[in-house]
mmCIF file of C-alpha atoms in Angstrom:
data_model
loop_
_atom_site.group_PDB
_atom_site.id
_atom_site.type_symbol
_atom_site.label_atom_id
_atom_site.label_comp_id
_atom_site.label_asym_id
_atom_site.label_seq_id
_atom_site.Cartn_x
_atom_site.Cartn_y
_atom_site.Cartn_z
ATOM 1 C CA GLU U 26 -22.525 38.590 36.304
ATOM 2 C CA GLY U 27 -19.716 38.461 33.758
ATOM 3 C CA TYR U 28 -17.689 35.811 31.994
ATOM 4 C CA THR U 29 -13.958 35.681 31.447
ATOM 5 C CA LYS U 30 -12.481 35.536 27.947
ATOM 6 C CA GLU U 31 -11.114 32.095 28.708
ATOM 7 C CA GLU U 32 -14.540 30.819 29.719
ATOM 8 C CA PHE U 33 -16.646 32.269 26.954
ATOM 9 C CA GLU U 34 -16.393 34.599 24.008
ATOM 10 C CA LEU U 35 -18.769 35.563 21.217
ATOM 11 C CA LEU U 36 -17.018 34.845 17.961
ATOM 12 C CA SER U 37 -19.215 36.644 15.466
ATOM 13 C CA LEU U 38 -22.254 38.844 15.674
ATOM 14 C CA ARG U 39 -21.249 40.291 12.294
ATOM 15 C CA THR U 40 -22.121 43.806 13.443
ATOM 16 C CA PHE U 41 -20.198 45.910 10.963
ATOM 17 C CA MET U 42 -20.131 49.694 11.269
ATOM 18 C CA ALA U 43 -20.849 49.930 7.547
ATOM 19 C CA GLY U 44 -23.869 47.664 7.762
ATOM 20 C CA PRO U 45 -27.368 48.925 6.985
ATOM 21 C CA SER U 46 -28.588 48.417 10.552
ATOM 22 C CA ILE U 47 -25.839 50.667 11.974
ATOM 23 C CA LYS U 48 -26.106 53.796 9.878
ATOM 24 C CA SER U 49 -28.389 56.561 11.136
ATOM 25 C CA THR U 50 -30.324 54.366 13.534
ATOM 26 C CA GLY U 51 -31.226 57.175 15.889
ATOM 27 C CA MET U 52 -30.640 54.802 18.804
ATOM 28 C CA PRO U 53 -29.004 56.032 22.031
ATOM 29 C CA LEU U 54 -26.202 53.450 21.782
ATOM 30 C CA PRO U 55 -24.067 52.897 18.643
ATOM 31 C CA LEU U 56 -24.930 49.222 18.493
ATOM 32 C CA GLY U 57 -27.353 49.129 15.596
ATOM 33 C CA ARG U 58 -31.069 48.423 15.691
ATOM 34 C CA TYR U 59 -30.703 44.648 15.806
ATOM 35 C CA TRP U 60 -27.807 44.285 18.242
ATOM 36 C CA LEU U 61 -29.870 42.288 20.739
ATOM 37 C CA TRP U 62 -31.434 40.052 18.083
ATOM 38 C CA LYS U 63 -27.992 39.437 16.568
ATOM 39 C CA VAL U 64 -27.030 37.623 19.749
ATOM 40 C CA LEU U 65 -29.408 34.865 18.593
ATOM 41 C CA ALA U 66 -27.224 34.457 15.490
ATOM 42 C CA GLY U 67 -23.980 34.553 17.461
ATOM 43 C CA SER U 68 -21.478 31.761 17.908
ATOM 44 C CA THR U 69 -18.690 30.806 20.279
ATOM 45 C CA GLU U 70 -14.953 30.649 19.856
ATOM 46 C CA ARG U 71 -13.468 27.271 20.704
ATOM 47 C CA THR U 72 -10.041 25.785 20.788
ATOM 48 C CA GLN U 73 -9.236 22.769 18.641
ATOM 49 C CA GLU U 74 -9.564 20.543 21.706
ATOM 50 C CA GLU U 75 -13.038 21.927 22.385
ATOM 51 C CA SER U 76 -14.313 21.609 18.826
ATOM 52 C CA ASP U 77 -16.237 18.415 19.540
ATOM 53 C CA ALA U 78 -17.348 19.389 23.018
ATOM 54 C CA ARG U 79 -20.893 20.197 24.062
ATOM 55 C CA ILE U 80 -22.178 23.720 23.523
ATOM 56 C CA PRO U 81 -20.860 25.874 26.428
ATOM 57 C CA TYR U 82 -23.389 26.355 29.201
ATOM 58 C CA SER U 83 -22.387 30.016 29.418
ATOM 59 C CA PHE U 84 -23.409 30.496 25.772
ATOM 60 C CA LEU U 85 -26.791 28.935 26.469
ATOM 61 C CA ARG U 86 -27.212 31.375 29.353
ATOM 62 C CA VAL U 87 -26.447 34.296 27.036
ATOM 63 C CA LEU U 88 -29.009 33.077 24.479
ATOM 64 C CA ASP U 89 -31.554 32.498 27.227
ATOM 65 C CA ALA U 90 -30.978 36.004 28.631
ATOM 66 C CA ALA U 91 -31.239 37.551 25.158
ATOM 67 C CA CYS U 92 -34.534 35.763 24.461
ATOM 68 C CA ARG U 93 -35.991 36.791 27.828
ATOM 69 C CA THR U 94 -34.954 40.410 27.294
ATOM 70 C CA ILE U 95 -36.466 40.502 23.796
ATOM 71 C CA VAL U 96 -39.721 38.944 25.050
ATOM 72 C CA GLU U 97 -39.928 41.603 27.772
ATOM 73 C CA LEU U 98 -39.152 44.390 25.295
ATOM 74 C CA GLU U 99 -41.865 43.202 22.915
ATOM 75 C CA ALA U 100 -44.382 42.912 25.755
ATOM 76 C CA ALA U 101 -43.499 46.442 26.908
ATOM 77 C CA ALA U 102 -43.899 47.705 23.338
ATOM 78 C CA LEU U 103 -47.366 46.153 23.053
ATOM 79 C CA SER U 104 -48.450 47.766 26.321
ATOM 80 C CA GLY U 105 -47.031 51.148 25.320
ATOM 81 C CA GLN U 106 -44.447 51.180 28.113
ATOM 82 C CA CYS U 107 -41.452 51.095 25.760
ATOM 83 C CA CYS U 108 -41.159 52.085 22.116
ATOM 84 C CA TYR U 109 -37.904 50.278 21.330
ATOM 85 C CA GLY U 110 -39.570 47.151 19.966
ATOM 86 C CA THR U 111 -41.809 49.139 17.644
ATOM 87 C CA GLU U 112 -38.824 51.093 16.286
ATOM 88 C CA VAL U 113 -37.207 47.914 14.955
ATOM 89 C CA ASN U 114 -38.549 46.381 11.736
ATOM 90 C CA ALA U 115 -40.165 42.949 12.097
ATOM 91 C CA GLY U 116 -38.288 41.664 9.049
ATOM 92 C CA GLY U 117 -34.866 42.061 10.632
ATOM 93 C CA LYS U 118 -36.069 40.673 13.944
ATOM 94 C CA LEU U 119 -37.559 37.659 12.180
ATOM 95 C CA TYR U 120 -34.345 36.994 10.248
ATOM 96 C CA TYR U 121 -32.147 36.851 13.358
ATOM 97 C CA THR U 122 -34.730 34.793 15.267
ATOM 98 C CA VAL U 123 -34.782 32.197 12.466
ATOM 99 C CA ASN U 124 -30.984 31.998 12.774
ATOM 100 C CA LEU U 125 -31.451 30.104 16.034
ATOM 101 C CA CYS U 126 -32.148 27.071 13.857
ATOM 102 C CA LEU U 127 -28.563 27.172 12.606
ATOM 103 C CA GLN U 128 -27.096 27.029 16.085
ATOM 104 C CA GLU U 129 -25.634 23.732 17.261
ATOM 105 C CA GLU U 130 -28.104 20.883 17.357
ATOM 106 C CA GLU U 131 -27.864 20.667 21.134
ATOM 107 C CA LEU U 132 -29.518 24.078 21.434
ATOM 108 C CA LEU U 133 -32.691 22.679 19.869
ATOM 109 C CA GLN U 134 -33.095 20.438 22.924
ATOM 110 C CA HIS U 135 -33.572 23.436 25.253
ATOM 111 C CA ASP U 136 -37.333 23.844 25.389
ATOM 112 C CA GLU U 137 -37.388 27.131 27.314
ATOM 113 C CA ILE U 138 -35.311 28.958 24.706
ATOM 114 C CA LEU U 139 -37.337 27.520 21.831
ATOM 115 C CA GLU U 140 -40.665 28.335 23.501
ATOM 116 C CA MET U 141 -39.636 31.977 23.885
ATOM 117 C CA ALA U 142 -38.305 32.064 20.322
ATOM 118 C CA ASP U 143 -41.520 30.477 19.026
ATOM 119 C CA SER U 144 -43.643 33.181 20.652
ATOM 120 C CA LEU U 145 -41.433 35.860 19.072
ATOM 121 C CA LEU U 146 -41.652 34.099 15.718
ATOM 122 C CA SER U 147 -45.459 34.145 15.776
ATOM 123 C CA GLN U 148 -45.468 37.843 16.630
ATOM 124 C CA TYR U 149 -43.058 38.788 13.844
ATOM 125 C CA ILE U 150 -44.838 36.656 11.242
ATOM 126 C CA ALA U 151 -48.118 38.407 12.049
ATOM 127 C CA GLN U 152 -46.382 41.750 11.303
ATOM 128 C CA PHE U 153 -44.544 40.560 8.191
ATOM 129 C CA SER U 154 -45.350 43.059 5.436
ATOM 130 C CA GLN U 155 -43.639 43.782 2.135
ATOM 131 C CA SER U 156 -41.318 46.281 3.840
ATOM 132 C CA SER U 157 -40.509 43.543 6.379
ATOM 133 C CA ALA U 158 -39.552 41.181 3.559
ATOM 134 C CA ALA U 159 -37.237 43.839 2.077
ATOM 135 C CA THR U 160 -35.594 44.336 5.485
ATOM 136 C CA PHE U 161 -35.270 40.567 5.948
ATOM 137 C CA LEU U 162 -33.423 40.307 2.626
ATOM 138 C CA LEU U 163 -31.190 43.286 3.423
ATOM 139 C CA GLU U 164 -30.223 42.025 6.882
ATOM 140 C CA CYS U 165 -29.541 38.550 5.509
ATOM 141 C CA SER U 166 -27.212 39.952 2.858
ATOM 142 C CA SER U 167 -25.490 42.211 5.393
ATOM 143 C CA HIS U 168 -25.057 39.266 7.771
ATOM 144 C CA ALA U 169 -23.278 37.363 5.010
ATOM 145 C CA VAL U 170 -20.733 40.095 4.230
ATOM 146 C CA GLY U 171 -17.877 37.887 5.315
ATOM 147 C CA ILE U 172 -18.714 35.165 2.806
ATOM 148 C CA LYS U 173 -16.806 35.426 -0.467
ATOM 149 C CA ASP U 174 -18.584 34.387 -3.632
ATOM 150 C CA ASP U 175 -15.343 33.390 -5.384
ATOM 151 C CA ILE U 176 -11.749 32.909 -4.290
ATOM 152 C CA GLU U 177 -10.386 34.330 -7.533
ATOM 153 C CA PRO U 178 -11.921 36.990 -9.824
ATOM 154 C CA LEU U 179 -13.879 35.562 -12.728
ATOM 155 C CA THR U 180 -13.165 36.352 -16.326
ATOM 156 C CA ALA U 181 -15.920 38.074 -18.307
ATOM 157 C CA GLU U 182 -16.856 34.772 -19.965
ATOM 158 C CA GLU U 183 -16.860 32.886 -16.654
ATOM 159 C CA GLN U 184 -19.042 35.571 -15.073
ATOM 160 C CA LYS U 185 -21.455 35.331 -18.000
ATOM 161 C CA ILE U 186 -21.769 31.579 -17.478
ATOM 162 C CA LYS U 187 -22.207 32.023 -13.715
ATOM 163 C CA ASP U 188 -24.950 34.619 -14.213
ATOM 164 C CA TRP U 189 -26.721 32.251 -16.584
ATOM 165 C CA LEU U 190 -26.569 29.422 -14.032
ATOM 166 C CA THR U 191 -27.875 31.603 -11.193
ATOM 167 C CA GLY U 192 -30.419 33.464 -13.276
ATOM 168 C CA GLY U 193 -28.491 36.724 -13.106
ATOM 169 C CA THR U 194 -29.781 37.407 -9.602
ATOM 170 C CA THR U 195 -28.394 40.097 -7.350
ATOM 171 C CA LYS U 196 -26.032 39.409 -4.457
ATOM 172 C CA THR U 197 -28.882 39.906 -1.985
ATOM 173 C CA MET U 198 -31.016 37.274 -3.706
ATOM 174 C CA LYS U 199 -28.078 34.858 -3.770
ATOM 175 C CA ASP U 200 -27.327 35.421 -0.079
ATOM 176 C CA VAL U 201 -30.940 34.775 0.898
ATOM 177 C CA THR U 202 -31.077 31.693 -1.335
ATOM 178 C CA ASN U 203 -27.947 30.356 0.391
ATOM 179 C CA PHE U 204 -29.512 31.033 3.799
ATOM 180 C CA MET U 205 -32.738 29.288 2.776
ATOM 181 C CA ASN U 206 -30.769 26.286 1.501
ATOM 182 C CA ASP U 207 -28.762 26.094 4.748
ATOM 183 C CA LEU U 208 -31.991 26.217 6.746
ATOM 184 C CA CYS U 209 -33.652 23.487 4.660
ATOM 185 C CA THR U 210 -30.532 21.299 4.845
ATOM 186 C CA ALA U 211 -30.397 21.591 8.636
ATOM 187 C CA TYR U 212 -34.142 20.892 8.802
ATOM 188 C CA THR U 213 -33.976 17.720 6.729
ATOM 189 C CA GLU U 214 -30.829 16.421 8.428
ATOM 190 C CA TYR U 215 -31.880 16.898 12.058
ATOM 191 C CA GLY U 216 -34.158 19.880 12.696
ATOM 192 C CA ALA U 217 -37.544 18.321 11.919
ATOM 193 C CA GLN U 218 -37.347 16.104 15.008
ATOM 194 C CA TYR U 219 -37.072 19.047 17.417
ATOM 195 C CA GLY U 220 -40.634 20.270 17.837
ATOM 196 C CA ASP U 221 -42.536 22.894 15.910
ATOM 197 C CA PHE U 222 -40.215 25.924 16.108
ATOM 198 C CA PHE U 223 -37.928 24.724 13.316
ATOM 199 C CA THR U 224 -40.924 23.835 11.132
ATOM 200 C CA ARG U 225 -42.417 27.299 11.536
ATOM 201 C CA CYS U 226 -39.039 28.848 10.695
ATOM 202 C CA VAL U 227 -38.896 26.920 7.425
ATOM 203 C CA ARG U 228 -42.482 27.952 6.674
ATOM 204 C CA VAL U 229 -41.369 31.602 6.943
ATOM 205 C CA PHE U 230 -40.143 31.406 3.338
ATOM 206 C CA LEU U 231 -43.690 30.555 2.217
ATOM 207 C CA LEU U 232 -44.991 33.930 3.439
ATOM 208 C CA PRO U 233 -46.589 35.847 0.553
ATOM 209 C CA ALA U 234 -44.437 38.959 1.076
ATOM 210 C CA PHE U 235 -41.478 36.957 -0.276
ATOM 211 C CA PRO U 236 -40.973 36.751 -4.045
ATOM 212 C CA PRO U 237 -42.308 33.516 -5.637
ATOM 213 C CA LYS U 238 -38.678 32.477 -6.297
ATOM 214 C CA PHE U 239 -38.159 31.756 -2.586
ATOM 215 C CA ARG U 240 -41.540 30.130 -2.022
ATOM 216 C CA CYS U 241 -40.976 27.800 -4.973
ATOM 217 C CA GLY U 242 -37.438 27.146 -3.751
ATOM 218 C CA VAL U 243 -38.663 25.836 -0.399
ATOM 219 C CA LEU U 244 -41.140 23.488 -2.084
ATOM 220 C CA LYS U 245 -38.391 22.131 -4.320
ATOM 221 C CA ARG U 246 -35.841 21.743 -1.503
ATOM 222 C CA LEU U 247 -38.327 19.854 0.671
ATOM 223 C CA GLU U 248 -39.736 17.675 -2.092
ATOM 224 C CA GLY U 249 -40.840 14.387 -0.569
ATOM 225 C CA LEU U 250 -40.814 15.856 2.957
ATOM 226 C CA LEU U 251 -43.567 18.449 2.715
ATOM 227 C CA HIS U 252 -45.741 16.490 5.143
ATOM 228 C CA LEU U 253 -43.349 17.720 7.838
ATOM 229 C CA LEU U 254 -44.685 21.252 7.362
ATOM 230 C CA THR U 255 -47.955 20.168 8.992
ATOM 231 C CA VAL U 256 -47.547 21.065 12.665
ATOM 232 C CA GLU U 257 -49.061 18.340 14.827
ATOM 233 C CA VAL U 258 -50.288 20.656 17.590
ATOM 234 C CA GLU U 259 -52.335 22.758 15.134
ATOM 235 C CA ASP U 260 -55.998 21.807 15.335
ATOM 236 C CA ASP U 261 -58.407 23.076 12.680
ATOM 237 C CA ASP U 262 -58.823 26.473 14.355
ATOM 238 C CA ALA U 263 -55.073 26.961 14.726
ATOM 239 C CA LEU U 264 -54.480 25.741 11.170
ATOM 240 C CA SER U 265 -57.113 28.167 9.887
ATOM 241 C CA GLN U 266 -55.451 31.082 11.677
ATOM 242 C CA SER U 267 -52.025 30.002 10.483
ATOM 243 C CA LEU U 268 -53.059 29.588 6.851
ATOM 244 C CA GLN U 269 -54.432 33.107 6.701
ATOM 245 C CA THR U 270 -50.927 34.523 7.233
ATOM 246 C CA TYR U 271 -49.802 32.711 4.068
ATOM 247 C CA LEU U 272 -52.679 34.065 1.988
ATOM 248 C CA GLN U 273 -52.566 37.744 2.871
ATOM 249 C CA ILE U 274 -49.879 40.379 3.397
ATOM 250 C CA PRO U 275 -50.594 42.326 6.631
ATOM 251 C CA GLY U 276 -52.034 45.759 5.939
ATOM 252 C CA PHE U 277 -51.936 45.161 2.213
ATOM 253 C CA ARG U 278 -54.171 42.729 0.371
ATOM 254 C CA SER U 279 -55.030 39.128 -0.356
ATOM 255 C CA VAL U 280 -52.541 37.412 -2.633
ATOM 256 C CA LEU U 281 -55.013 34.798 -3.848
ATOM 257 C CA SER U 282 -55.655 36.802 -6.998
ATOM 258 C CA GLU U 283 -52.001 37.444 -7.871
ATOM 259 C CA GLY U 284 -52.014 34.712 -10.485
ATOM 260 C CA ASP U 285 -48.247 34.150 -10.381
ATOM 261 C CA ALA U 286 -47.740 31.281 -12.841
ATOM 262 C CA GLU U 287 -44.487 29.973 -11.329
ATOM 263 C CA TRP U 288 -45.972 29.716 -7.835
ATOM 264 C CA LEU U 289 -49.268 28.190 -9.013
ATOM 265 C CA ASP U 290 -47.464 25.639 -11.198
ATOM 266 C CA SER U 291 -45.233 24.670 -8.265
ATOM 267 C CA LEU U 292 -48.235 24.087 -6.007
ATOM 268 C CA ALA U 293 -50.099 22.091 -8.655
ATOM 269 C CA GLY U 294 -46.970 20.055 -9.349
ATOM 270 C CA LEU U 295 -46.895 18.805 -5.760
ATOM 271 C CA PHE U 296 -50.011 16.680 -6.382
ATOM 272 C CA PRO U 297 -49.967 15.601 -10.041
ATOM 273 C CA LYS U 298 -52.846 13.586 -11.433
ATOM 274 C CA GLY U 299 -52.537 9.868 -10.740
ATOM 275 C CA CYS U 300 -49.759 10.298 -8.177
ATOM 276 C CA ALA U 301 -50.222 8.895 -4.670
ATOM 277 C CA PHE U 302 -49.432 11.250 -1.816
ATOM 278 C CA ARG U 303 -49.340 11.062 1.953
ATOM 279 C CA PRO U 304 -52.557 11.738 3.893
ATOM 280 C CA ASP U 305 -50.760 13.869 6.525
ATOM 281 C CA MET U 306 -50.100 16.892 4.298
ATOM 282 C CA LYS U 307 -53.012 19.034 5.422
ATOM 283 C CA PHE U 308 -51.052 22.310 5.605
ATOM 284 C CA ILE U 309 -49.570 22.183 2.114
ATOM 285 C CA GLN U 310 -52.765 20.654 0.644
ATOM 286 C CA SER U 311 -54.831 23.504 2.077
ATOM 287 C CA LEU U 312 -52.345 26.069 0.799
ATOM 288 C CA ALA U 313 -52.432 24.603 -2.708
ATOM 289 C CA ILE U 314 -56.232 24.333 -2.813
ATOM 290 C CA CYS U 315 -56.753 27.917 -1.613
ATOM 291 C CA PHE U 316 -54.308 29.418 -4.106
ATOM 292 C CA LEU U 317 -55.546 27.396 -7.075
ATOM 293 C CA ALA U 318 -59.185 28.103 -6.186
ATOM 294 C CA GLY U 319 -58.373 31.801 -5.845
ATOM 295 C CA ASP U 320 -56.734 31.765 -9.265
ATOM 296 C CA LEU U 321 -59.791 30.024 -10.739
ATOM 297 C CA VAL U 322 -62.087 32.725 -9.348
ATOM 298 C CA GLN U 323 -59.804 35.486 -10.635
ATOM 299 C CA SER U 324 -59.556 33.856 -14.053
ATOM 300 C CA ALA U 325 -63.332 33.658 -14.364
ATOM 301 C CA THR U 326 -64.060 37.175 -13.169
ATOM 302 C CA GLY U 327 -61.036 39.001 -14.577
ATOM 303 C CA SER U 328 -60.613 40.602 -17.980
ATOM 304 C CA GLU U 329 -57.507 38.734 -19.145
ATOM 305 C CA ASP U 330 -58.204 36.608 -22.219
ATOM 306 C CA GLY U 331 -57.283 32.936 -21.913
ATOM 307 C CA HIS U 332 -56.740 33.074 -18.131
ATOM 308 C CA PHE U 333 -59.610 30.688 -17.371
ATOM 309 C CA HIS U 334 -58.338 28.230 -19.992
ATOM 310 C CA VAL U 335 -54.896 28.205 -18.324
ATOM 311 C CA ALA U 336 -56.453 27.741 -14.874
ATOM 312 C CA ARG U 337 -58.552 24.870 -16.222
ATOM 313 C CA GLN U 338 -55.518 23.177 -17.791
ATOM 314 C CA ARG U 339 -53.618 23.467 -14.513
ATOM 315 C CA LEU U 340 -56.453 21.815 -12.580
ATOM 316 C CA GLU U 341 -56.831 19.071 -15.187
ATOM 317 C CA GLN U 342 -53.218 18.074 -14.467
ATOM 318 C CA PHE U 343 -53.803 18.311 -10.691
ATOM 319 C CA ASP U 344 -54.895 15.392 -8.497
ATOM 320 C CA SER U 345 -58.536 14.690 -9.402
ATOM 321 C CA LYS U 346 -59.919 14.844 -5.858
ATOM 322 C CA LEU U 347 -57.993 17.992 -4.918
ATOM 323 C CA ALA U 348 -58.914 19.615 -8.233
ATOM 324 C CA LEU U 349 -62.548 18.922 -7.427
ATOM 325 C CA ASP U 350 -62.035 20.528 -4.004
ATOM 326 C CA CYS U 351 -60.557 23.606 -5.730
ATOM 327 C CA ILE U 352 -63.649 23.960 -7.929
ATOM 328 C CA LYS U 353 -65.992 23.392 -4.976
ATOM 329 C CA LEU U 354 -64.100 25.983 -2.941
ATOM 330 C CA SER U 355 -64.294 28.561 -5.732
ATOM 331 C CA LEU U 356 -68.054 28.017 -6.003
ATOM 332 C CA ILE U 357 -68.604 28.171 -2.235
ATOM 333 C CA VAL U 358 -66.630 31.389 -1.849
ATOM 334 C CA THR U 359 -68.210 33.239 -4.775
ATOM 335 C CA THR U 360 -71.799 32.193 -3.995
ATOM 336 C CA SER U 361 -71.468 33.130 -0.309
ATOM 337 C CA ARG U 362 -70.079 36.634 -0.841
ATOM 338 C CA SER U 363 -73.433 38.209 -0.059
ATOM 339 C CA LYS U 364 -73.259 36.760 3.447
ATOM 340 C CA GLY U 365 -70.358 39.049 4.326
ATOM 341 C CA GLY U 366 -67.217 38.216 6.255
ATOM 342 C CA LYS U 367 -63.625 38.324 5.229
ATOM 343 C CA THR U 368 -62.776 36.589 1.961
ATOM 344 C CA ILE U 369 -59.563 35.004 3.258
ATOM 345 C CA SER U 370 -61.373 33.534 6.258
ATOM 346 C CA ARG U 371 -64.055 32.065 3.969
ATOM 347 C CA TYR U 372 -61.419 30.456 1.770
ATOM 348 C CA VAL U 373 -59.565 28.873 4.668
ATOM 349 C CA LYS U 374 -62.535 27.652 6.692
ATOM 350 C CA SER U 375 -64.328 26.288 3.633
ATOM 351 C CA CYS U 376 -61.143 24.535 2.458
ATOM 352 C CA ILE U 377 -60.693 22.809 5.808
ATOM 353 C CA GLY U 378 -64.378 21.850 5.765
ATOM 354 C CA LEU U 379 -63.954 20.237 2.338
ATOM 355 C CA LEU U 380 -60.856 18.300 3.436
ATOM 356 C CA ASN U 381 -62.666 17.148 6.592
ATOM 357 C CA LYS U 382 -65.738 16.215 4.502
ATOM 358 C CA THR U 383 -67.946 18.386 6.720
ATOM 359 C CA MET U 384 -68.827 20.651 3.788
ATOM 360 C CA ASN U 385 -69.771 19.897 0.211
ATOM 361 C CA VAL U 386 -71.293 21.408 -2.928
ATOM 362 C CA SER U 387 -72.426 19.804 -6.157
ATOM 363 C CA VAL U 388 -70.197 20.138 -9.210
ATOM 364 C CA PRO U 389 -71.158 19.188 -12.786
ATOM 365 C CA ASP U 390 -69.220 16.558 -14.707
ATOM 366 C CA LEU U 391 -65.983 18.198 -15.767
ATOM 367 C CA ASN U 392 -66.317 17.924 -19.514
ATOM 368 C CA ASP U 393 -66.511 20.985 -21.778
ATOM 369 C CA THR U 394 -70.148 21.546 -20.859
ATOM 370 C CA GLY U 395 -69.409 21.198 -17.153
ATOM 371 C CA TRP U 396 -66.507 23.641 -17.265
ATOM 372 C CA SER U 397 -68.724 26.146 -19.101
ATOM 373 C CA ALA U 398 -71.291 25.790 -16.322
ATOM 374 C CA VAL U 399 -68.599 26.413 -13.684
ATOM 375 C CA LEU U 400 -67.437 29.515 -15.552
ATOM 376 C CA ASP U 401 -71.012 30.847 -15.856
ATOM 377 C CA THR U 402 -71.654 30.268 -12.130
ATOM 378 C CA LEU U 403 -68.470 32.037 -11.065
ATOM 379 C CA ARG U 404 -69.172 34.997 -13.341
ATOM 380 C CA SER U 405 -72.817 35.374 -12.325
ATOM 381 C CA SER U 406 -71.970 35.117 -8.619
ATOM 382 C CA ALA U 407 -69.304 37.784 -8.945
ATOM 383 C CA ALA U 408 -71.550 40.168 -10.876
#
């Protein structure tokens, strides 16, 4: 069934022949690897009289058909009946799926489309490796090719000032930062009220395959609203499974021992000592506790001089109760290593147990003597 030009027309899929997803794809049709997913980031052409009208029903049907086709392709790929889905990188697929959030607000009221998109989102997040993150960044920058940075060329001095303001980042980093800011703006203005799909899309930028710059950027943009990142339908088991995707890169390693100072400082800064915070922030609290506890373990067992002192200082500026949970978690994880099991799973389950007060461990008074005892325990347990 077709549609006439007068009834409906896609305005922009931004599928340029020079784009990275078009060249040498090896696909049977010259449409690029992501042509079907790009429909999710499409838009409609409207006349001036139609500019304030409701989103065309025909466009909703196209989005619905695209989502159903992608779901079927992914299911066929998992069963081995079709290889197309496996030939397309999860990073690009995730990027265009997240773009659904930037469609007109009315779209977010269509549960069937969002349910299909949410299932795709979960699948792509589970596959999101470092190569996926690189593809995500590349597709985002390619998708923004029509956006001009400046109307007029900058002088050398003006460019120098601009680079200083933006940190001298590349065009790709700037494009992704702009996309992240657009997503967070839409989320805070209206998106948070439309179920869990939008929330999970915003949480994409907290995935560990992304550089700390983006993860810290999300925390800063959503300052004061981070409780919204706790998805209501996630019980403890679902939260545990979800948290593990933010603590480990698929097929790579745990990121708990990365020790990235910018990221750790950002997490600690969310709950400063003496500052009241909302009780419904279980997702971001758990994330902060796991990362800071992981850094404490690494600082105690690693060879870098002064690392434990820095980790201690960070926790001393952290909320007292949560800092205590970080220390308890580090002790629980290191002393239970002999019992086997995956380290990430132990971190997450023990963290949730501490927050729920169903698990506990004794900790000495946190003076100099107490901190020395913590250090000795962590080192002896890791030996």
